[in-house]
PDB file of C-alpha atoms in Angstrom:
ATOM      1  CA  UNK A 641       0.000   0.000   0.000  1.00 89.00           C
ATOM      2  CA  UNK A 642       3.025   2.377   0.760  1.00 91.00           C
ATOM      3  CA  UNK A 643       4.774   1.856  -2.521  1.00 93.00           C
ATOM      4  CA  UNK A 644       1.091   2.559  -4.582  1.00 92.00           C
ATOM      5  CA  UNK A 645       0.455   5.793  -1.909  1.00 93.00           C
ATOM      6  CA  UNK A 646       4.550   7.043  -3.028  1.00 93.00           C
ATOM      7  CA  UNK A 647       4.059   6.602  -6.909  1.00 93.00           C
ATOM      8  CA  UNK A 648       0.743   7.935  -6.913  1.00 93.00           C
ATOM      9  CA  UNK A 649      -1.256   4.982  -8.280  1.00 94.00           C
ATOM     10  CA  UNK A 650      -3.393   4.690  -4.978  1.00 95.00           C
ATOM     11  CA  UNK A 651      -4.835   7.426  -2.735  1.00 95.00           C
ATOM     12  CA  UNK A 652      -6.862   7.420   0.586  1.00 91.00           C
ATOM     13  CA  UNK A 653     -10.170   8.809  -0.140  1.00 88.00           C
ATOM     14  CA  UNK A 654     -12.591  10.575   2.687  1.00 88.00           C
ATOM     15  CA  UNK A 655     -13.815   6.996   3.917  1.00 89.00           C
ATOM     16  CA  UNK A 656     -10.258   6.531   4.880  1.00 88.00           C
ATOM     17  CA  UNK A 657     -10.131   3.523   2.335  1.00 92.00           C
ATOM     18  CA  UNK A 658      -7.195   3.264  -0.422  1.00 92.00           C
ATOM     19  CA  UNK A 659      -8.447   3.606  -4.141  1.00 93.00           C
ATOM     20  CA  UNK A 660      -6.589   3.912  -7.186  1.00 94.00           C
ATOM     21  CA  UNK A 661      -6.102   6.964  -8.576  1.00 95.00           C
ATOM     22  CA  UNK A 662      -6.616   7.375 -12.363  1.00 95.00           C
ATOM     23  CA  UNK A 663      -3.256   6.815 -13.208  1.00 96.00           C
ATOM     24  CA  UNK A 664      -2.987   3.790 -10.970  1.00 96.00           C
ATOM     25  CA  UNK A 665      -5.996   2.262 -12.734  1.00 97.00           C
ATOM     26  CA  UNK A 666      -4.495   3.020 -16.596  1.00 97.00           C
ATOM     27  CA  UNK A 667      -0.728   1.925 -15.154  1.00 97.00           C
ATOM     28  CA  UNK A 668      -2.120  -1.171 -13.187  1.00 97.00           C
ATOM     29  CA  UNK A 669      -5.806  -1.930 -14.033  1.00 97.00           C
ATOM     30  CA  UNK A 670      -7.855  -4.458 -16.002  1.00 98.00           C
ATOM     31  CA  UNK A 671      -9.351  -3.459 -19.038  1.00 97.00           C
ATOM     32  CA  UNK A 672     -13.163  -4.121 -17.469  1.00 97.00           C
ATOM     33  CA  UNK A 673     -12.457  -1.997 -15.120  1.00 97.00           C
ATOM     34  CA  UNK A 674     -10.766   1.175 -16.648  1.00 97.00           C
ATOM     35  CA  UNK A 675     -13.464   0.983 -19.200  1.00 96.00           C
ATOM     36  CA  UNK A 676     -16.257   1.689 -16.377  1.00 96.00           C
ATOM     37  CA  UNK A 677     -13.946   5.433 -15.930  1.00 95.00           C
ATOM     38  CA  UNK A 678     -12.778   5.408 -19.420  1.00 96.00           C
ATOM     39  CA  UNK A 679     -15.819   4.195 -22.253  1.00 95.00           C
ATOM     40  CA  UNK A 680     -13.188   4.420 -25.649  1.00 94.00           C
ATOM     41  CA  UNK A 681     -10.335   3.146 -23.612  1.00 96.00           C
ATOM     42  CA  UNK A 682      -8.253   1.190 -26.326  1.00 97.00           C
ATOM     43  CA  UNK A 683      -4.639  -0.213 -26.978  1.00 98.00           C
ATOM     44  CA  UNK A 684      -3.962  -1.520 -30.507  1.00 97.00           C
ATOM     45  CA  UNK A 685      -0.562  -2.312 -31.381  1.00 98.00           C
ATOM     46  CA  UNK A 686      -0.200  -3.866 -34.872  1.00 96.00           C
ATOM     47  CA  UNK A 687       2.000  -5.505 -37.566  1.00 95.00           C
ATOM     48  CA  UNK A 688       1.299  -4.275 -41.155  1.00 92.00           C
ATOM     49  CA  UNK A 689       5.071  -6.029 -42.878  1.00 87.00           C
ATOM     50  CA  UNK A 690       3.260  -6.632 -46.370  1.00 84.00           C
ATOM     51  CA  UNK A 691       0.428  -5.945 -48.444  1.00 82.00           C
ATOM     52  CA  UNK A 692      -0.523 -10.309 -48.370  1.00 85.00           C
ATOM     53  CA  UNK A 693      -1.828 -10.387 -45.176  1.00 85.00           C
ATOM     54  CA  UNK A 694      -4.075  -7.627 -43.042  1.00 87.00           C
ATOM     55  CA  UNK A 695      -1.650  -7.800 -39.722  1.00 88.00           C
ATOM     56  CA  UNK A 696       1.160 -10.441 -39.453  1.00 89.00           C
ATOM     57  CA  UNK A 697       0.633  -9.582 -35.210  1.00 92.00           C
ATOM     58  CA  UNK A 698      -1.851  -7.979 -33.547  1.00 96.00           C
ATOM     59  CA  UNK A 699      -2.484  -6.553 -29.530  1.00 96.00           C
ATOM     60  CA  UNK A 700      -5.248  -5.190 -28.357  1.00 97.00           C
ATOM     61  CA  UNK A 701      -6.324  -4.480 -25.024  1.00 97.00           C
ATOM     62  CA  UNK A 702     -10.099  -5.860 -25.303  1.00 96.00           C
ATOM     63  CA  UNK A 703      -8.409  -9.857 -26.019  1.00 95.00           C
ATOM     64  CA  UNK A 704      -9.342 -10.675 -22.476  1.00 94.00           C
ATOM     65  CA  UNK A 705      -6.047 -13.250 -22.454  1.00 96.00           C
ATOM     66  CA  UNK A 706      -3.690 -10.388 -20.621  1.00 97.00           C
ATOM     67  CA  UNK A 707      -4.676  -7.464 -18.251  1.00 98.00           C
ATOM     68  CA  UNK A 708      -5.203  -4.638 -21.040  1.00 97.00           C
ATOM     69  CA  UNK A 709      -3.373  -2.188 -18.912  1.00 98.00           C
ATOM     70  CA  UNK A 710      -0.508   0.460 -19.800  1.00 98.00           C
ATOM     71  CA  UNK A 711       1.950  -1.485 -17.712  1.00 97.00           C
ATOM     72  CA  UNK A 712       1.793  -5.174 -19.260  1.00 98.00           C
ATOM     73  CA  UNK A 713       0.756  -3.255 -22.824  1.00 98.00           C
ATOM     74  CA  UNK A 714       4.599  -0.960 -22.783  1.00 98.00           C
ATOM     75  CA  UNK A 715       6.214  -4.310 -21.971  1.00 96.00           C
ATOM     76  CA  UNK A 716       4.358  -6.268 -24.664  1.00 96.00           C
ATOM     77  CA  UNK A 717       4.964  -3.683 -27.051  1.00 97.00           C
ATOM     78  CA  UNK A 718       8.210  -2.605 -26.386  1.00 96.00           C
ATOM     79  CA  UNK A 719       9.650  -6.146 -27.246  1.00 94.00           C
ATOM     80  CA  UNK A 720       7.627  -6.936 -30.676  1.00 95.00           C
ATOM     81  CA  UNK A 721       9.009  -3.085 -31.702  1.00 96.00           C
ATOM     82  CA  UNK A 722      12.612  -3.780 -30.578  1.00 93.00           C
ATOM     83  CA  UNK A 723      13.300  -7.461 -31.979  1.00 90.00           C
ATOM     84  CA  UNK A 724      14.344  -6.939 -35.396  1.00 88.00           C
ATOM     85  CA  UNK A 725      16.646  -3.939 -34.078  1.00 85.00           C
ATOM     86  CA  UNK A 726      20.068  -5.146 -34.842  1.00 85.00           C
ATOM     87  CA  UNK A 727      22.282  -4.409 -31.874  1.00 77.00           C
ATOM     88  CA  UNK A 728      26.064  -4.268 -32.571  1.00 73.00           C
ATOM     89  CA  UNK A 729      28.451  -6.084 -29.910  1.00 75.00           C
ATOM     90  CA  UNK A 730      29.994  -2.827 -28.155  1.00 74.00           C
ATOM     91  CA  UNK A 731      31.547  -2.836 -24.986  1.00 77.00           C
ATOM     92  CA  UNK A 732      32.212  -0.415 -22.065  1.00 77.00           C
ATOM     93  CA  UNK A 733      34.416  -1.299 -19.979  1.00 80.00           C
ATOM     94  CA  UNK A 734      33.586  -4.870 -19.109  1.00 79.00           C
ATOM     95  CA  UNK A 735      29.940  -4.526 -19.574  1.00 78.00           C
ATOM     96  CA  UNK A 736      28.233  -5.127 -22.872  1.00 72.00           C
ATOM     97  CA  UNK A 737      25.775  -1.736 -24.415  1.00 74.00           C
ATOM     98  CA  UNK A 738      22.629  -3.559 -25.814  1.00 78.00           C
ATOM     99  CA  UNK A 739      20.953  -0.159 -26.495  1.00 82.00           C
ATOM    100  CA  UNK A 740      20.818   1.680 -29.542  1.00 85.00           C
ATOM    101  CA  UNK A 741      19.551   4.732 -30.087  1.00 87.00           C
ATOM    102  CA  UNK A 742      17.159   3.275 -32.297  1.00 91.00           C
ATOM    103  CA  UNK A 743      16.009   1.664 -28.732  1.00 89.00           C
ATOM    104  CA  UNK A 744      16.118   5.176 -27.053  1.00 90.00           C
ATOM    105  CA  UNK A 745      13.888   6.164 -29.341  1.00 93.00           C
ATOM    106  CA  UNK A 746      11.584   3.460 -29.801  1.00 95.00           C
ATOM    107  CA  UNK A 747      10.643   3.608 -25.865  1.00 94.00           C
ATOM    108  CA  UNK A 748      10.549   7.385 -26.004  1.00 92.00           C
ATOM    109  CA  UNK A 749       8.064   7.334 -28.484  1.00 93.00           C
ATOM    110  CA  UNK A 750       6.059   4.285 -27.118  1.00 96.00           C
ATOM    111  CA  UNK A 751       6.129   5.885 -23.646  1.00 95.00           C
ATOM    112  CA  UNK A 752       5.126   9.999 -24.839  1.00 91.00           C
ATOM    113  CA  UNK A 753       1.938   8.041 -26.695  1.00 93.00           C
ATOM    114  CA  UNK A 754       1.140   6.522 -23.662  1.00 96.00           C
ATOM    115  CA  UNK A 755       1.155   8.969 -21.438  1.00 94.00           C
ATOM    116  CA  UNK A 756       0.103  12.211 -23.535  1.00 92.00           C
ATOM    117  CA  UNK A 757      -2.887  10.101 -24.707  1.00 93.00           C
ATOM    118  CA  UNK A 758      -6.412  11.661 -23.810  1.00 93.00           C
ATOM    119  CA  UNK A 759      -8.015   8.108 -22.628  1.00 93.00           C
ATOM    120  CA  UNK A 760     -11.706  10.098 -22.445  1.00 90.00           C
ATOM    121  CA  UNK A 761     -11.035  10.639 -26.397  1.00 80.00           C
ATOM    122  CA  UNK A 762     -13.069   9.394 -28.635  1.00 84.00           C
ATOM    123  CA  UNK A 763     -10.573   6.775 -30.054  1.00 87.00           C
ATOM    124  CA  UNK A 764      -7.378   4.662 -28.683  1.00 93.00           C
ATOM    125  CA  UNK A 765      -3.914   4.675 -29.045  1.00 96.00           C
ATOM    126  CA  UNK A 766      -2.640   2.638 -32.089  1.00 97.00           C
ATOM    127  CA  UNK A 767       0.466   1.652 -33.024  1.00 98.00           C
ATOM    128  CA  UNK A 768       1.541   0.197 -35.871  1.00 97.00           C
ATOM    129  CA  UNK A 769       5.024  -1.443 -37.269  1.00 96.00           C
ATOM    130  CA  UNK A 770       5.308  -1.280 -40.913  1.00 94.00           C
ATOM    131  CA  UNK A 771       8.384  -3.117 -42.333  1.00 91.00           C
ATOM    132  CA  UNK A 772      10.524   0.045 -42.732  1.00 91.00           C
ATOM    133  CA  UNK A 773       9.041   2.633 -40.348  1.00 94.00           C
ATOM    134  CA  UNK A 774       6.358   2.944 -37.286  1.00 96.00           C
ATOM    135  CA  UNK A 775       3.296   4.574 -36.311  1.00 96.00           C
ATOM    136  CA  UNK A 776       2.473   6.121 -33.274  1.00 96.00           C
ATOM    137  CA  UNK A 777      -1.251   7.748 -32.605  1.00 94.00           C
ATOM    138  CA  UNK A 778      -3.174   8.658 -29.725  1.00 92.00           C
ATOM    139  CA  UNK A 779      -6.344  10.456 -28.814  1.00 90.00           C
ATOM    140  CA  UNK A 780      -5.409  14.393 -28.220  1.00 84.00           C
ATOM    141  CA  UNK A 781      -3.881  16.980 -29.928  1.00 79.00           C
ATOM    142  CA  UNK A 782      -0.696  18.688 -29.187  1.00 76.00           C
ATOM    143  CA  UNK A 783      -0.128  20.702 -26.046  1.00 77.00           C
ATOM    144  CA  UNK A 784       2.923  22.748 -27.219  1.00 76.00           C
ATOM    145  CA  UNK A 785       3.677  24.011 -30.801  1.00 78.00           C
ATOM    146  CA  UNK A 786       5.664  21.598 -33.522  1.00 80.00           C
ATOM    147  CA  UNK A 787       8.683  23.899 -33.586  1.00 84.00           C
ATOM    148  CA  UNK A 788       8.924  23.280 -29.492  1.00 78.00           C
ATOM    149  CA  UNK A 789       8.005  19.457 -30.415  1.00 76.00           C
ATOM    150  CA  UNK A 790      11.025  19.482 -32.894  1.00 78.00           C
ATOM    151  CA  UNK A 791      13.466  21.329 -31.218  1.00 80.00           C
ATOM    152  CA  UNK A 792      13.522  18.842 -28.051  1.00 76.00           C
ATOM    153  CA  UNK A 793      13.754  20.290 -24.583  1.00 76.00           C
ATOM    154  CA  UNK A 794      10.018  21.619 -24.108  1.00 73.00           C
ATOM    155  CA  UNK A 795       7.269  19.298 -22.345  1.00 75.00           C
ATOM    156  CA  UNK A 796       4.145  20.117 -21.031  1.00 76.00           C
ATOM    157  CA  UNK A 797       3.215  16.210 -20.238  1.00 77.00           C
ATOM    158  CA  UNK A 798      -0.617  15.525 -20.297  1.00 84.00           C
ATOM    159  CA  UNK A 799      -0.346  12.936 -17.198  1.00 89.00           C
ATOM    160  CA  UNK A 800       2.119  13.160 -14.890  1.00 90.00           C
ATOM    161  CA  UNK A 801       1.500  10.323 -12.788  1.00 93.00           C
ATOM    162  CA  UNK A 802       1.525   7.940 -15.693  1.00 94.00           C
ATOM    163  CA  UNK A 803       5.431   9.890 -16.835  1.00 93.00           C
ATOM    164  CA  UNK A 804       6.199   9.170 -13.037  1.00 93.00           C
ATOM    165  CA  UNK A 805       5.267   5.463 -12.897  1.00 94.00           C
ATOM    166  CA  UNK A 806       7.207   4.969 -16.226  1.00 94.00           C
ATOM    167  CA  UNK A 807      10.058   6.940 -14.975  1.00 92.00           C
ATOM    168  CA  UNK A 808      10.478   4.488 -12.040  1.00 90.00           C
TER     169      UNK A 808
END
């Protein structure tokens, strides 16, 4: 209960009961139940590699065969993205560097759709892995202006519990 109080997935309420907050419930929830706070809550992660067949992989949070939350879905997700990444043997010091920055950027991007995403919008976050680029879309429009977005270094996160839970 202490560790969900620190991160900010839980809070004490006025009945002096702990309840998840709504960060808690996106980061650590089951579908069912975020959908009772969030009606068009949806994670779609998808493999479009050729024009033969519709998706060569597909995720989606409604399955009912995994949780459906933002927690299991990053992990999920984060793998299928990052296995054809070729990762060249480099060494520092006696320990071996498995991250690129194709990897860097790959969990940047899965994490700022994640957590910028407006989960009362209308539609869900998709994310789609083509066999020479990726996708990334979520409910909500952007908070700061493109040039900011471009220039790096400007962030005005839409959920800062959820960029708190990933952080740790």
């Amino acid at each position: 209960e202490d560790s969900l109080l620190r991160i900010g997935a839980a809070a004490k309420r006025t009945d002096g009961q702990l309840h998840p907050t709504s960060a808690g419930l996106l980061m650590f929830g089951y579908e069912y139940e975020i959908l009772r706070e969030y009606p068009h809550y949806f994670l779609d992660y998808r493999e479009q590699l050729d024009n033969t067949v519709r998706w060569a992989d597909r995720v989606i949070s409604s399955s009912g065969d995994w949780s459906g939350n933002l927690y299991d879905f990053y992990f999920r997700i984060y793998n299928k993205l990052t296995q054809d990444i070729k990762v060249p043997v480099a060494i520092e010091g006696d320990t071996r560097i498995d991250d690129t920055p194709v990897h860097v950027a790959l969990r940047e991007a899965l994490v700022n759709c994640l957590v910028n995403a407006v989960y009362y919008g209308p539609r869900g976050v998709v994310i789609i892995k083509y066999q020479d680029h990726f996708e990334f879309s979520n409910p909500g429009g952007f908070r700061i202006a493109i040039e900011d977005a471009k220039g790096g270094g400007v962030s005005d996160p839409r959920n800062a519990l959820l960029i708190k839970m990933f952080n740790l």
